[in-house]
Structures are given as C-alpha cells and as structure tokens.
Amino acid sequence: MEIQSLLLEMGEQRSTNVLFSLIVDRLFHFEEVSLVRIWLVKDGDICSTCPMAEECSRNDKCLHLVASAGQSLRDSSDDWSRLDGKFSRFPMGVRKVGHIAATGKPVVVESIPDDSTWIADPTWAEQEGIQGFAGQPMQFHDDIMGVLAVFTKTRITEPALDVLNIIANHAATALANARAFERIEDLKKRLEEENSYLREELQDVTSYGGFIGRSAALERIVQQIDLVAATNANVLIQGESGTGKELVARELHLRSDRSSKPLIKVNCASIPKELFASEFFGHVKGAFTGAHANREGKFGAAHMGTLFLDEVGEIPLELQSQLLRVLQESEYERVGEEKVRKVDVRIIAATNRDLQKEVEEGRFREDLYFRLNVFPITVPPLRKRKEDIAPLAESFLTRSLKVMKRPVVQFTDKQLASLIEHDWPGNVRELQNIVERFAIASIGGSAQVEIFSSVYEDKHCSEPSALGEADALLTEDEMLELQKRNTEKALALCNGKIYGDDGAAALLGVKPTTLATRVQKMGLKRRK
C-alpha cells in the first residue's frame, strides 16, 4: 500500500523539487534503505573544477544531484541530504551513475561484500552496513532524464528491483508532467508581469506622448535613434534630470525589432542594496525571509525585449559586478537557485551623471561603462533648445485642459516670450508642471494669469494657514496637504531619489521604505 500511495502522490506533483523530495524521503523510510539519491541530466556547469573532469569525455551534459535522503550509522553529524558533496556531479558514462544514464540500463550490485566492482568506496559501505546497490534510469519515452539509486542494508532481491523499476518509470513520467506544469506557471507569471509593466508603460505613453519640438538638437536625437534602434547595441542616454531620457528609451524600443516584446523599466536608485539581486534576477520561494513565492526578476521579464536601466549611475560600486556578469555572459541565476538561466535582452541605460568622470574617480566600473556606452545619446537641456519650448508648452496646455475638462485657452505672446526666456533648471518636467499650474489658474481667462507668479509664491511668501502662525489651527485635510507638498519639495530637491544619504528620506528624517510607501499612497510622480 505504501508503494501505491507513493505512486499516486508522485502523479499529483506540479513542482519538480517537491517531487524529488517526496520520492527520496518516502523511500528512505523503508527499513531496508540506507541512502536514496536522484541525479538529473543537465548542462555541464562546473567542468573546470569538477573532481571527475579527467574522466569526462564531453562537457555539454552531466548528472546533477538534485535530491538525497539517508542517515549515517557511524557518524550522526554526517549530513547525507546535502547536494554539494564530491558526488554532486557525474560525467555521462563515468562510474555507475554515469554508466546508467549513458546506456539507459540499470546497474545492480546484489551483494557488495561479494562483488564491489561498481562501488567507489567498499570500506565506506562496510562501515555503514550497506549490503546492496541498485540504480535505475529515469526514462520518459526515449529520453533518459536521470538516475534513481538506492543503497540498502540488505541484499538486493528480484522483487525489490521490480518495485524500484516501477518507481523510476513513474518518477520519469511525473517529472515530465511537473516540468510541463512549471513551464505553464512560468509563462503565466511572465504574462502577468508583462501585462503589469505594459499597463504602466501605456499610462506613461498616454501622459507624455511622443517627441514634440522643432530644434536642430531634437532632430539630431531622432536621427541617432533611427540609426541605432534596429540594432541590438546597448545605448547610454545622458542628460540632466527632466530632459526626456525615458522618452528616448521608449522610442528606441518602439523603433526596434523588439517592439513586440516588453520594455521593462528599472529605477536603479530606488532599489535597496539588500534586494538588488532579487530585483534584477528574481528569487525562489524561501530564498530569504519574506520570499513567500517565486519571483521573476527584471531580466527574466525583459527576455527577448528591452531593459531600461534608469539612473544607472546610482548603482553602488560593490553591486556593479553582478550587472556586468549578465551583460557579458547573457546568463544569470535567481537568488536561492543553482539553475543558470540564459537571457536575451537589449540594454538601454540612462543617467544624469557624468559616468566617464565617475569612472575616473573610482565610483563606477570602467568595464561596465564600456559595456553600456556602446552607442551614446546625449539629450541637451531645454535651455539649449529654445525652439522646442513653445510647441511643448502648447501641447502640455492642450492636454492639461482636456484632462481638467476646461474650456480651451491659449498663451498670449507675452506669456510665450516669458516661457522662452526662462532658464528651465528642471527642463521639460519643470515646463510641464508650470503649464499645468497655468491651466488650473486660467479658469478666468489666460490673459489675467502671470506664468511664474504661482511658481515662486511658495518660495517668497509666507502662508499662515499652512506654515506660519503658532496659533493657526489646521484641519486633517490641511495637514495631509501640507505633508504632501513637503514630500513633493523633498523629492524635487533630491531629483526624485529616495534611498541613500542624498535621498529624500534622509532629508525628511524618515525610513526610505516609509517614504516610498507614502509617495505611492499620495499618488506622487517621482522625477526620473
């Protein structure tokens, strides 16, 4: 009945790891069994350090130990469940386990004291009271998937071999089914991730639109985009905050051969050091405290598409090597998982820092800089492309009035002139904010509104109801509004950065996680 129950449970498993644990744990509970192990045929991964490298005739495939259960008789501290011992890998065709996988035929040692030909360490077997060994190929159709092996305290009998053969065959079928379920689950999660990212990107697209302007500088940017978009070359976009680097990245993706695949955006400045690997590469359930489920990282979600690394200059120096490795080798591992995953991703990075200077001063890796800076695009500040100010302002005004369901108004010549003359330290983002305030104030007509009056009023005028007199009483809504405005100012001063010594959280004296939650709850948009 125990064997029947095991076979039924094996067929119900949808996770390969759970399936392997189930098989070895249940078989080990049979009184005659000392040790149970499962090896799977996988790609070779430690060929240069493998202790059996000299015996290996091929480096593409080998057997990986994926599950083990047993108990030493002579040393209770010896952990036989570990997967990283000297037999964690077997080359195909080498020794008994490799021979089983290479030939598809079982290896049986009915009595080790009488025949130890296949036993690597007969003395160990004698000390542990092990009498027999049986190894069965796990074969699904014509595919050898792995090896199921048991060491027993008694001689191997024909009935025991029959049972092991049945279990190995069922294990192979259950493994094929579990892998199919895992692939379906991975595809489902990837679709969910892509849908989530695409919804965010669609919202951004509808908010900001495409390129607007008529300057020669903008025309050069469009020409550069057309030149490099169709290639797979990495692109580094440089420019001050608010110049539209993200818009350039989006256009590069949309005009590329990867446009039907996801564009995944990562704000590098917002990722805590402790979660860097998890955020970029993903993690498996239980990899660390709080990892309650498997998670696809940004690289996995961007597979066959584009990964946009915003504020790439904010990645701490000690973490840059992790990013460099995946750029060099196009492979990565999830946190808590040994499986090496291949990835095909085009990288577009953006920064408001001078990365070449950062390299010279030892704050950014030179090799990573060269990997990112294959094709540089510099977005000039708005003050250096004055011809774009008027069309941008008019576009923002039309859009803002439409969203607010306000009647159409237009800038006067004087108002447009003041916009063009302004220095715009906050670039396009600052222009958009000022135009939105103008739209709000224009309910009585645009001619009566001073473009910059509402902008500088906060800086030069006291507001007793919000900031001033000690006896002023604020309602709950006023307190919340005051907190929101204060948070906005802190984010503006820190260029949208929350984490780090120069982030808004440090400026406000609160935890970064607290501020990140507050920003999200208030619906604030961080500067990118």
Short mmCIF file of C-alpha atoms in Angstrom, two decimals:
data_model
loop_
_atom_site.label_atom_id
_atom_site.label_comp_id
_atom_site.label_asym_id
_atom_site.label_seq_id
_atom_site.Cartn_x
_atom_site.Cartn_y
_atom_site.Cartn_z
CA MET A 1 0.00 0.00 0.00
CA GLU A 2 2.90 2.35 0.73
CA ILE A 3 4.23 1.97 -2.81
CA GLN A 4 0.75 2.52 -4.28
CA SER A 5 0.31 5.66 -2.19
CA LEU A 6 3.73 6.96 -3.29
CA LEU A 7 2.95 6.41 -6.98
CA LEU A 8 -0.38 8.26 -6.66
CA GLU A 9 1.24 11.19 -4.85
CA MET A 10 4.02 11.38 -7.44
CA GLY A 11 1.46 11.83 -10.20
CA GLU A 12 -0.13 14.77 -8.38
CA GLN A 13 3.01 16.87 -8.04
CA ARG A 14 3.38 20.08 -10.03
CA SER A 15 6.80 21.06 -8.70
CA THR A 16 9.97 19.14 -9.56
CA ASN A 17 11.64 19.97 -6.23
CA VAL A 18 8.63 18.73 -4.25
CA LEU A 19 8.50 15.60 -6.41
CA PHE A 20 12.17 14.75 -5.77
CA SER A 21 11.84 15.31 -2.01
CA LEU A 22 8.74 13.14 -1.91
CA ILE A 23 10.48 10.22 -3.66
CA VAL A 24 13.70 10.16 -1.62
CA ASP A 25 12.02 10.83 1.72
CA ARG A 26 9.40 8.11 1.28
CA LEU A 27 11.89 5.51 0.02
CA PHE A 28 14.31 6.26 2.86
CA HIS A 29 11.59 5.40 5.38
CA PHE A 30 11.70 1.77 4.24
CA GLU A 31 13.62 -0.14 6.87
CA GLU A 32 15.99 -1.78 4.38
CA VAL A 33 17.14 1.52 2.80
CA SER A 34 20.26 3.41 3.91
CA LEU A 35 20.52 6.09 1.22
CA VAL A 36 18.37 7.29 -1.71
CA ARG A 37 19.55 9.70 -4.38
CA ILE A 38 18.31 11.23 -7.63
CA TRP A 39 20.55 12.71 -10.31
CA LEU A 40 19.19 14.60 -13.34
CA VAL A 41 20.81 15.07 -16.74
CA LYS A 42 21.58 18.80 -17.12
CA ASP A 43 24.06 21.09 -18.83
CA GLY A 44 27.62 20.90 -17.53
CA ASP A 45 28.30 23.80 -15.17
CA ILE A 46 31.44 23.14 -13.07
CA CYS A 47 33.61 21.47 -15.70
CA SER A 48 36.77 23.39 -14.75
CA THR A 49 36.54 22.41 -11.05
CA CYS A 50 34.82 19.03 -11.32
CA PRO A 51 36.83 16.33 -9.48
CA MET A 52 35.97 13.86 -12.28
CA ALA A 53 36.98 16.21 -15.11
CA GLU A 54 39.80 13.91 -16.28
CA GLU A 55 37.33 11.06 -16.75
CA CYS A 56 34.84 13.22 -18.69
CA SER A 57 34.75 12.87 -22.47
CA ARG A 58 32.10 15.57 -23.03
CA ASN A 59 31.43 18.88 -21.32
CA ASP A 60 27.94 19.66 -22.56
CA LYS A 61 25.94 17.30 -20.28
CA CYS A 62 26.41 15.70 -16.88
CA LEU A 63 24.37 14.37 -13.97
CA HIS A 64 23.41 16.79 -11.21
CA LEU A 65 22.48 15.55 -7.75
CA VAL A 66 19.05 17.07 -7.04
CA ALA A 67 17.74 15.07 -4.06
CA SER A 68 19.22 12.89 -1.31
CA ALA A 69 17.94 11.24 1.88
CA GLY A 70 19.77 8.93 4.26
CA GLN A 71 21.40 8.51 7.66
CA SER A 72 24.93 7.53 8.56
CA LEU A 73 25.28 4.76 11.15
CA ARG A 74 28.79 5.67 12.30
CA ASP A 75 28.54 9.49 12.29
CA SER A 76 25.18 11.07 13.09
CA SER A 77 26.54 14.54 12.22
CA ASP A 78 27.27 13.47 8.64
CA ASP A 79 24.55 15.09 6.53
CA TRP A 80 23.54 12.72 3.74
CA SER A 81 20.87 15.10 2.46
CA ARG A 82 23.42 17.66 1.23
CA LEU A 83 23.70 18.16 -2.51
CA ASP A 84 27.19 19.67 -2.74
CA GLY A 85 29.42 16.74 -1.86
CA LYS A 86 32.03 15.04 -4.03
CA PHE A 87 29.32 13.07 -5.88
CA SER A 88 27.16 16.10 -6.69
CA ARG A 89 28.13 15.68 -10.37
CA PHE A 90 28.81 12.64 -12.54
CA PRO A 91 30.03 12.92 -16.15
CA MET A 92 27.94 10.95 -18.63
CA GLY A 93 29.31 7.40 -18.92
CA VAL A 94 31.58 7.73 -15.87
CA ARG A 95 31.24 5.30 -12.95
CA LYS A 96 27.98 3.53 -12.16
CA VAL A 97 25.64 6.54 -12.16
CA GLY A 98 27.11 7.95 -15.39
CA HIS A 99 27.00 4.48 -16.95
CA ILE A 100 23.28 4.12 -16.16
CA ALA A 101 22.47 7.48 -17.75
CA ALA A 102 24.63 6.88 -20.81
CA THR A 103 23.38 3.37 -21.58
CA GLY A 104 19.83 3.51 -20.22
CA LYS A 105 20.48 0.22 -18.43
CA PRO A 106 20.26 -0.40 -14.67
CA VAL A 107 23.26 -1.28 -12.50
CA VAL A 108 22.62 -3.76 -9.69
CA VAL A 109 25.04 -4.98 -7.03
CA GLU A 110 23.08 -7.66 -5.19
CA SER A 111 25.76 -8.15 -2.52
CA ILE A 112 28.56 -5.62 -2.09
CA PRO A 113 30.69 -7.94 0.12
CA ASP A 114 30.68 -10.48 -2.73
CA ASP A 115 31.01 -8.02 -5.65
CA SER A 116 32.23 -4.45 -5.15
CA THR A 117 33.11 -3.76 -8.80
CA TRP A 118 30.76 -0.78 -9.08
CA ILE A 119 31.35 0.56 -5.56
CA ALA A 120 33.71 3.54 -5.37
CA ASP A 121 34.47 3.03 -1.65
CA PRO A 122 33.86 -0.52 -0.40
CA THR A 123 35.31 0.36 3.02
CA TRP A 124 32.67 3.08 3.47
CA ALA A 125 29.93 0.58 2.51
CA GLU A 126 31.23 -1.94 5.03
CA GLN A 127 31.44 0.63 7.85
CA GLU A 128 27.91 1.83 7.15
CA GLY A 129 26.50 -1.70 6.96
CA ILE A 130 25.48 -1.29 3.32
CA GLN A 131 24.95 -4.60 1.53
CA GLY A 132 23.39 -3.75 -1.83
CA PHE A 133 23.05 -1.10 -4.53
CA ALA A 134 20.55 -0.60 -7.33
CA GLY A 135 20.41 2.20 -9.86
CA GLN A 136 17.60 2.63 -12.38
CA PRO A 137 17.43 5.02 -15.36
CA MET A 138 14.54 7.50 -15.25
CA GLN A 139 13.38 7.25 -18.84
CA PHE A 140 10.43 9.05 -20.45
CA HIS A 141 9.82 7.71 -23.97
CA ASP A 142 13.35 7.73 -25.48
CA ASP A 143 14.70 10.45 -23.21
CA ILE A 144 16.99 9.49 -20.29
CA MET A 145 16.09 12.15 -17.74
CA GLY A 146 18.13 10.97 -14.79
CA VAL A 147 19.04 8.18 -12.38
CA LEU A 148 17.28 6.90 -9.23
CA ALA A 149 19.68 4.99 -6.94
CA VAL A 150 19.36 3.25 -3.55
CA PHE A 151 21.89 1.79 -1.13
CA THR A 152 20.37 -0.94 1.05
CA LYS A 153 21.15 -2.65 4.36
CA THR A 154 20.17 -6.00 2.88
CA ARG A 155 20.93 -7.92 -0.30
CA ILE A 156 19.04 -6.72 -3.39
CA THR A 157 16.26 -9.13 -4.35
CA GLU A 158 14.31 -9.50 -7.59
CA PRO A 159 11.02 -8.21 -6.06
CA ALA A 160 12.85 -5.12 -4.75
CA LEU A 161 14.31 -4.49 -8.22
CA ASP A 162 10.86 -4.75 -9.78
CA VAL A 163 9.48 -2.18 -7.33
CA LEU A 164 12.42 0.20 -7.93
CA ASN A 165 11.92 -0.13 -11.70
CA ILE A 166 8.23 0.78 -11.35
CA ILE A 167 9.08 3.79 -9.17
CA ALA A 168 11.78 5.00 -11.59
CA ASN A 169 9.40 4.78 -14.56
CA HIS A 170 6.65 6.63 -12.69
CA ALA A 171 9.20 9.19 -11.48
CA ALA A 172 10.21 9.96 -15.07
CA THR A 173 6.59 10.45 -16.12
CA ALA A 174 5.85 12.56 -13.04
CA LEU A 175 8.98 14.62 -13.75
CA ALA A 176 7.86 15.32 -17.32
CA ASN A 177 4.42 16.38 -16.05
CA ALA A 178 5.86 18.55 -13.26
CA ARG A 179 8.19 20.28 -15.72
CA ALA A 180 5.23 20.95 -18.02
CA PHE A 181 3.27 22.45 -15.13
CA GLU A 182 6.26 24.59 -14.12
CA ARG A 183 6.63 25.88 -17.69
CA ILE A 184 2.94 26.76 -17.76
CA GLU A 185 3.25 28.51 -14.40
CA ASP A 186 6.37 30.39 -15.55
CA LEU A 187 4.59 31.52 -18.73
CA LYS A 188 1.56 32.57 -16.71
CA LYS A 189 3.67 34.61 -14.29
CA ARG A 190 5.65 36.14 -17.15
CA LEU A 191 2.42 37.18 -18.87
CA GLU A 192 1.19 38.72 -15.61
CA GLU A 193 4.49 40.57 -15.20
CA GLU A 194 4.47 41.78 -18.79
CA ASN A 195 0.82 42.89 -18.54
CA SER A 196 1.61 44.82 -15.38
CA TYR A 197 4.64 46.52 -16.94
CA LEU A 198 2.77 47.21 -20.18
CA ARG A 199 -0.10 48.83 -18.31
CA GLU A 200 2.39 51.12 -16.55
CA GLU A 201 4.14 51.93 -19.82
CA LEU A 202 0.82 52.59 -21.58
CA GLN A 203 -0.11 55.02 -18.83
CA ASP A 204 3.21 56.83 -19.25
CA VAL A 205 2.82 56.96 -23.03
CA THR A 206 -0.64 58.48 -22.80
CA SER A 207 0.70 61.02 -20.29
CA TYR A 208 3.73 62.25 -22.22
CA GLY A 209 3.16 61.42 -25.88
CA GLY A 210 5.96 61.40 -28.46
CA PHE A 211 8.61 63.91 -29.47
CA ILE A 212 7.44 67.49 -29.72
CA GLY A 213 9.64 70.29 -30.99
CA ARG A 214 11.45 71.71 -33.99
CA SER A 215 15.01 72.34 -32.82
CA ALA A 216 18.08 71.02 -34.60
CA ALA A 217 19.12 69.29 -31.36
CA LEU A 218 15.88 67.30 -31.28
CA GLU A 219 16.26 66.41 -34.93
CA ARG A 220 19.75 65.04 -34.22
CA ILE A 221 18.38 62.87 -31.42
CA VAL A 222 15.71 61.44 -33.73
CA GLN A 223 18.38 60.71 -36.36
CA GLN A 224 20.51 58.91 -33.76
CA ILE A 225 17.51 56.87 -32.65
CA ASP A 226 16.76 55.83 -36.23
CA LEU A 227 20.42 54.92 -36.72
CA VAL A 228 20.77 52.58 -33.73
CA ALA A 229 17.21 51.39 -32.99
CA ALA A 230 17.25 48.47 -35.43
CA THR A 231 20.47 47.07 -33.93
CA ASN A 232 20.94 45.18 -30.67
CA ALA A 233 23.63 47.59 -29.48
CA ASN A 234 23.42 48.84 -25.90
CA VAL A 235 22.64 52.56 -25.65
CA LEU A 236 23.63 55.02 -22.93
CA ILE A 237 21.39 58.10 -22.72
CA GLN A 238 22.90 61.03 -20.82
CA GLY A 239 21.36 64.33 -19.85
CA GLU A 240 20.10 66.44 -16.97
CA SER A 241 17.04 65.40 -14.96
CA GLY A 242 13.78 66.14 -16.72
CA THR A 243 15.16 66.32 -20.27
CA GLY A 244 13.20 63.31 -21.56
CA LYS A 245 15.69 60.43 -21.37
CA GLU A 246 12.91 57.93 -20.74
CA LEU A 247 11.07 59.12 -23.84
CA VAL A 248 14.22 58.50 -25.90
CA ALA A 249 14.49 54.99 -24.42
CA ARG A 250 10.86 54.26 -25.29
CA GLU A 251 11.33 55.44 -28.87
CA LEU A 252 14.44 53.28 -29.23
CA HIS A 253 12.40 50.26 -28.18
CA LEU A 254 9.36 51.09 -30.33
CA ARG A 255 11.52 51.51 -33.45
CA SER A 256 13.48 48.30 -32.83
CA ASP A 257 12.84 44.70 -33.87
CA ARG A 258 11.98 44.02 -30.22
CA SER A 259 8.99 46.38 -30.19
CA SER A 260 6.50 43.49 -29.87
CA LYS A 261 8.27 42.35 -26.69
CA PRO A 262 8.22 44.11 -23.32
CA LEU A 263 10.14 47.24 -22.40
CA ILE A 264 10.94 46.78 -18.71
CA LYS A 265 11.96 49.84 -16.74
CA VAL A 266 14.10 49.76 -13.59
CA ASN A 267 14.80 52.81 -11.46
CA CYS A 268 18.22 51.79 -10.15
CA ALA A 269 18.23 54.49 -7.47
CA SER A 270 15.13 53.06 -5.79
CA ILE A 271 16.46 49.52 -5.26
CA PRO A 272 17.90 48.83 -1.78
CA LYS A 273 21.30 47.13 -1.77
CA GLU A 274 19.90 44.09 0.04
CA LEU A 275 17.30 43.46 -2.68
CA PHE A 276 19.47 44.25 -5.72
CA ALA A 277 20.00 40.64 -6.85
CA SER A 278 16.37 39.70 -6.17
CA GLU A 279 15.02 42.70 -8.07
CA PHE A 280 17.19 42.15 -11.13
CA PHE A 281 17.45 38.37 -11.23
CA GLY A 282 14.45 37.15 -9.22
CA HIS A 283 14.34 34.65 -6.38
CA VAL A 284 12.83 31.30 -5.47
CA LYS A 285 10.43 30.70 -2.64
CA GLY A 286 12.23 30.56 0.72
CA ALA A 287 15.47 32.10 -0.61
CA PHE A 288 15.36 34.66 2.21
CA THR A 289 12.99 35.94 4.87
CA GLY A 290 9.90 37.30 3.16
CA ALA A 291 10.39 35.33 -0.08
CA HIS A 292 6.98 33.66 0.11
CA ALA A 293 6.79 32.80 -3.59
CA ASN A 294 8.97 32.51 -6.68
CA ARG A 295 9.53 35.88 -8.33
CA GLU A 296 10.58 36.73 -11.86
CA GLY A 297 13.31 39.37 -11.89
CA LYS A 298 13.59 42.28 -14.31
CA PHE A 299 15.96 40.41 -16.62
CA GLY A 300 13.56 37.47 -16.84
CA ALA A 301 10.60 39.74 -17.54
CA ALA A 302 12.58 41.55 -20.25
CA HIS A 303 13.68 38.36 -22.06
CA MET A 304 13.69 38.96 -25.85
CA GLY A 305 12.76 42.60 -25.16
CA THR A 306 14.46 45.71 -23.76
CA LEU A 307 15.60 46.52 -20.23
CA PHE A 308 15.72 50.24 -19.42
CA LEU A 309 18.11 51.00 -16.55
CA ASP A 310 17.15 54.46 -15.38
CA GLU A 311 19.61 56.27 -13.08
CA VAL A 312 22.21 53.57 -13.75
CA GLY A 313 24.88 55.77 -12.19
CA GLU A 314 23.24 55.24 -8.78
CA ILE A 315 24.09 51.52 -8.64
CA PRO A 316 26.59 51.05 -5.77
CA LEU A 317 30.10 50.15 -6.89
CA GLU A 318 30.12 46.88 -4.97
CA LEU A 319 26.99 45.67 -6.81
CA GLN A 320 28.01 46.66 -10.34
CA SER A 321 29.88 43.37 -10.92
CA GLN A 322 26.57 41.45 -10.69
CA LEU A 323 25.14 43.50 -13.53
CA LEU A 324 28.37 43.23 -15.52
CA ARG A 325 28.29 39.44 -15.40
CA VAL A 326 24.87 39.14 -17.03
CA LEU A 327 25.82 41.73 -19.67
CA GLN A 328 28.97 39.78 -20.53
CA GLU A 329 27.63 36.23 -20.41
CA SER A 330 23.89 36.70 -21.06
CA GLU A 331 23.09 34.40 -18.16
CA TYR A 332 22.12 34.71 -14.51
CA GLU A 333 20.87 32.75 -11.51
CA ARG A 334 17.89 33.55 -9.35
CA VAL A 335 18.59 34.09 -5.65
CA GLY A 336 18.37 30.72 -3.89
CA GLU A 337 18.61 28.70 -7.11
CA GLU A 338 21.54 26.96 -8.81
CA LYS A 339 19.93 26.84 -12.25
CA VAL A 340 21.71 29.03 -14.79
CA ARG A 341 19.21 30.89 -16.98
CA LYS A 342 20.03 32.27 -20.41
CA VAL A 343 18.63 35.67 -21.32
CA ASP A 344 18.44 37.76 -24.49
CA VAL A 345 17.98 41.40 -23.51
CA ARG A 346 18.85 44.72 -25.12
CA ILE A 347 20.10 47.24 -22.54
CA ILE A 348 19.26 50.94 -22.63
CA ALA A 349 20.70 52.89 -19.72
CA ALA A 350 20.13 56.50 -18.66
CA THR A 351 21.88 58.78 -16.21
CA ASN A 352 22.19 62.43 -15.25
CA ARG A 353 25.73 61.80 -14.02
CA ASP A 354 28.96 62.13 -16.00
CA LEU A 355 29.82 58.43 -15.99
CA GLN A 356 33.26 58.96 -17.52
CA LYS A 357 34.11 61.22 -14.59
CA GLU A 358 32.61 58.67 -12.19
CA VAL A 359 34.93 56.06 -13.70
CA GLU A 360 37.97 58.32 -13.32
CA GLU A 361 37.09 58.93 -9.68
CA GLY A 362 36.61 55.23 -8.96
CA ARG A 363 32.85 55.30 -8.37
CA PHE A 364 31.84 53.38 -11.49
CA ARG A 365 33.43 50.32 -13.07
CA GLU A 366 35.22 51.06 -16.32
CA ASP A 367 34.34 47.66 -17.84
CA LEU A 368 30.63 48.18 -17.05
CA TYR A 369 30.80 51.69 -18.51
CA PHE A 370 32.19 50.36 -21.81
CA ARG A 371 29.50 47.65 -21.91
CA LEU A 372 26.75 50.26 -21.53
CA ASN A 373 28.28 53.03 -23.64
CA VAL A 374 28.27 51.23 -26.98
CA PHE A 375 26.18 53.98 -28.56
CA PRO A 376 25.86 57.21 -26.55
CA ILE A 377 22.99 59.66 -26.96
CA THR A 378 23.09 63.00 -25.15
CA VAL A 379 19.82 64.84 -24.56
CA PRO A 380 20.56 68.58 -24.27
CA PRO A 381 18.82 70.66 -21.59
CA LEU A 382 15.76 72.69 -22.55
CA ARG A 383 17.65 75.99 -22.21
CA LYS A 384 19.82 74.90 -25.16
CA ARG A 385 16.88 74.14 -27.44
CA LYS A 386 14.67 77.18 -27.02
CA GLU A 387 12.82 76.42 -30.28
CA ASP A 388 11.11 73.47 -28.56
CA ILE A 389 9.67 75.45 -25.63
CA ALA A 390 6.65 76.97 -27.38
CA PRO A 391 5.39 73.76 -29.08
CA LEU A 392 5.96 71.79 -25.89
CA ALA A 393 4.11 74.33 -23.76
CA GLU A 394 1.18 74.47 -26.18
CA SER A 395 0.95 70.68 -26.27
CA PHE A 396 1.05 70.42 -22.47
CA LEU A 397 -1.62 73.13 -22.17
CA THR A 398 -3.97 71.42 -24.64
CA ARG A 399 -3.55 68.10 -22.84
CA SER A 400 -3.99 69.58 -19.36
CA LEU A 401 -7.15 71.48 -20.28
CA LYS A 402 -8.60 68.33 -21.84
CA VAL A 403 -7.92 66.27 -18.71
CA MET A 404 -9.37 69.01 -16.48
CA LYS A 405 -12.37 69.41 -18.81
CA ARG A 406 -11.68 73.14 -19.01
CA PRO A 407 -12.52 75.40 -21.96
CA VAL A 408 -9.76 75.98 -24.50
CA VAL A 409 -7.39 78.87 -23.74
CA GLN A 410 -4.14 79.92 -25.38
CA PHE A 411 -0.96 81.60 -24.29
CA THR A 412 -0.53 85.25 -25.12
CA ASP A 413 2.59 86.33 -26.97
CA LYS A 414 3.93 87.86 -23.76
CA GLN A 415 3.37 84.62 -21.84
CA LEU A 416 5.13 82.57 -24.51
CA ALA A 417 8.03 85.01 -24.51
CA SER A 418 8.44 84.66 -20.74
CA LEU A 419 8.48 80.89 -21.10
CA ILE A 420 11.15 81.05 -23.80
CA GLU A 421 13.31 83.45 -21.77
CA HIS A 422 13.22 81.26 -18.65
CA ASP A 423 16.36 79.20 -17.85
CA TRP A 424 14.48 75.93 -17.03
CA PRO A 425 16.75 74.23 -14.48
CA GLY A 426 14.13 71.46 -14.24
CA ASN A 427 13.93 71.12 -18.04
CA VAL A 428 10.85 69.64 -19.74
CA ARG A 429 9.42 68.30 -16.48
CA GLU A 430 9.51 71.77 -14.93
CA LEU A 431 7.87 73.23 -18.04
CA GLN A 432 5.08 70.67 -17.84
CA ASN A 433 4.46 71.43 -14.15
CA ILE A 434 4.31 75.18 -14.76
CA VAL A 435 1.92 74.76 -17.69
CA GLU A 436 -0.35 72.53 -15.57
CA ARG A 437 -0.46 75.20 -12.85
CA PHE A 438 -1.20 77.77 -15.52
CA ALA A 439 -4.08 75.63 -16.79
CA ILE A 440 -5.52 75.39 -13.27
CA ALA A 441 -5.30 79.16 -12.76
CA SER A 442 -6.68 80.04 -16.19
CA ILE A 443 -10.35 79.48 -15.35
CA GLY A 444 -10.99 83.22 -15.64
CA GLY A 445 -9.02 83.54 -18.88
CA SER A 446 -5.33 83.16 -19.73
CA ALA A 447 -4.56 86.86 -20.15
CA GLN A 448 -5.00 87.54 -16.43
CA VAL A 449 -2.56 84.82 -15.33
CA GLU A 450 1.09 85.51 -14.63
CA ILE A 451 3.04 82.49 -15.81
CA PHE A 452 5.52 82.33 -12.94
CA SER A 453 3.56 84.01 -10.13
CA SER A 454 2.17 80.80 -8.64
CA VAL A 455 5.54 79.07 -9.03
CA TYR A 456 7.55 81.48 -6.92
CA GLU A 457 4.85 82.42 -4.46
CA ASP A 458 5.66 79.39 -2.34
CA LYS A 459 9.32 80.41 -2.17
CA HIS A 460 8.93 84.07 -1.27
CA CYS A 461 5.57 84.36 0.52
CA SER A 462 4.60 83.05 3.92
CA GLU A 463 1.37 81.09 4.28
CA PRO A 464 0.00 81.45 7.81
CA SER A 465 -2.70 78.83 7.32
CA ALA A 466 -0.15 76.17 6.33
CA LEU A 467 3.30 77.11 7.60
CA GLY A 468 3.18 80.09 9.81
CA GLU A 469 1.50 81.41 12.88
CA ALA A 470 1.75 79.32 16.00
CA ASP A 471 -1.93 79.77 16.81
CA ALA A 472 -3.14 78.66 13.37
CA LEU A 473 -5.34 75.56 13.51
CA LEU A 474 -5.09 73.08 10.66
CA THR A 475 -7.73 70.55 9.68
CA GLU A 476 -6.76 66.95 8.99
CA ASP A 477 -7.03 67.55 5.25
CA GLU A 478 -4.81 70.63 5.54
CA MET A 479 -2.22 68.61 7.48
CA LEU A 480 -2.22 65.91 4.82
CA GLU A 481 -1.91 68.51 2.07
CA LEU A 482 0.98 70.14 3.92
CA GLN A 483 2.73 66.79 4.25
CA LYS A 484 2.15 66.09 0.55
CA ARG A 485 3.62 69.44 -0.51
CA ASN A 486 6.58 68.96 1.82
CA THR A 487 7.21 65.50 0.35
CA GLU A 488 7.00 66.90 -3.18
CA LYS A 489 9.60 69.55 -2.34
CA ALA A 490 11.95 66.96 -0.82
CA LEU A 491 11.66 64.77 -3.90
CA ALA A 492 12.29 67.76 -6.16
CA LEU A 493 15.41 68.75 -4.21
CA CYS A 494 16.74 65.17 -4.45
CA ASN A 495 15.83 64.68 -8.13
CA GLY A 496 13.31 62.00 -7.18
CA LYS A 497 15.83 59.87 -5.30
CA ILE A 498 14.51 58.27 -2.10
CA TYR A 499 17.30 55.94 -0.90
CA GLY A 500 20.83 56.86 0.15
CA ASP A 501 22.50 59.64 2.08
CA ASP A 502 21.50 62.15 -0.59
CA GLY A 503 17.93 60.85 -0.90
CA ALA A 504 14.66 62.45 0.14
CA ALA A 505 14.20 60.00 3.03
CA ALA A 506 17.41 61.20 4.69
CA LEU A 507 16.37 64.81 4.09
CA LEU A 508 13.00 64.25 5.77
CA GLY A 509 14.39 62.06 8.54
CA VAL A 510 12.23 59.02 7.77
CA LYS A 511 12.94 55.45 6.68
CA PRO A 512 13.25 55.05 2.89
CA THR A 513 10.63 52.29 2.87
CA THR A 514 8.24 54.55 4.79
CA LEU A 515 8.75 57.38 2.31
CA ALA A 516 8.39 55.06 -0.70
CA THR A 517 5.03 53.84 0.64
CA ARG A 518 3.94 57.42 1.36
CA VAL A 519 4.86 58.58 -2.15
CA GLN A 520 2.85 55.74 -3.66
CA LYS A 521 -0.13 56.37 -1.38
CA MET A 522 -0.14 60.09 -2.19
CA GLY A 523 -0.02 59.33 -5.90
CA LEU A 524 3.10 61.45 -6.37
CA LYS A 525 5.22 61.06 -9.50
CA ARG A 526 8.93 60.87 -8.80
CA ARG A 527 11.29 62.70 -11.10
CA LYS A 528 13.17 60.34 -13.34
#
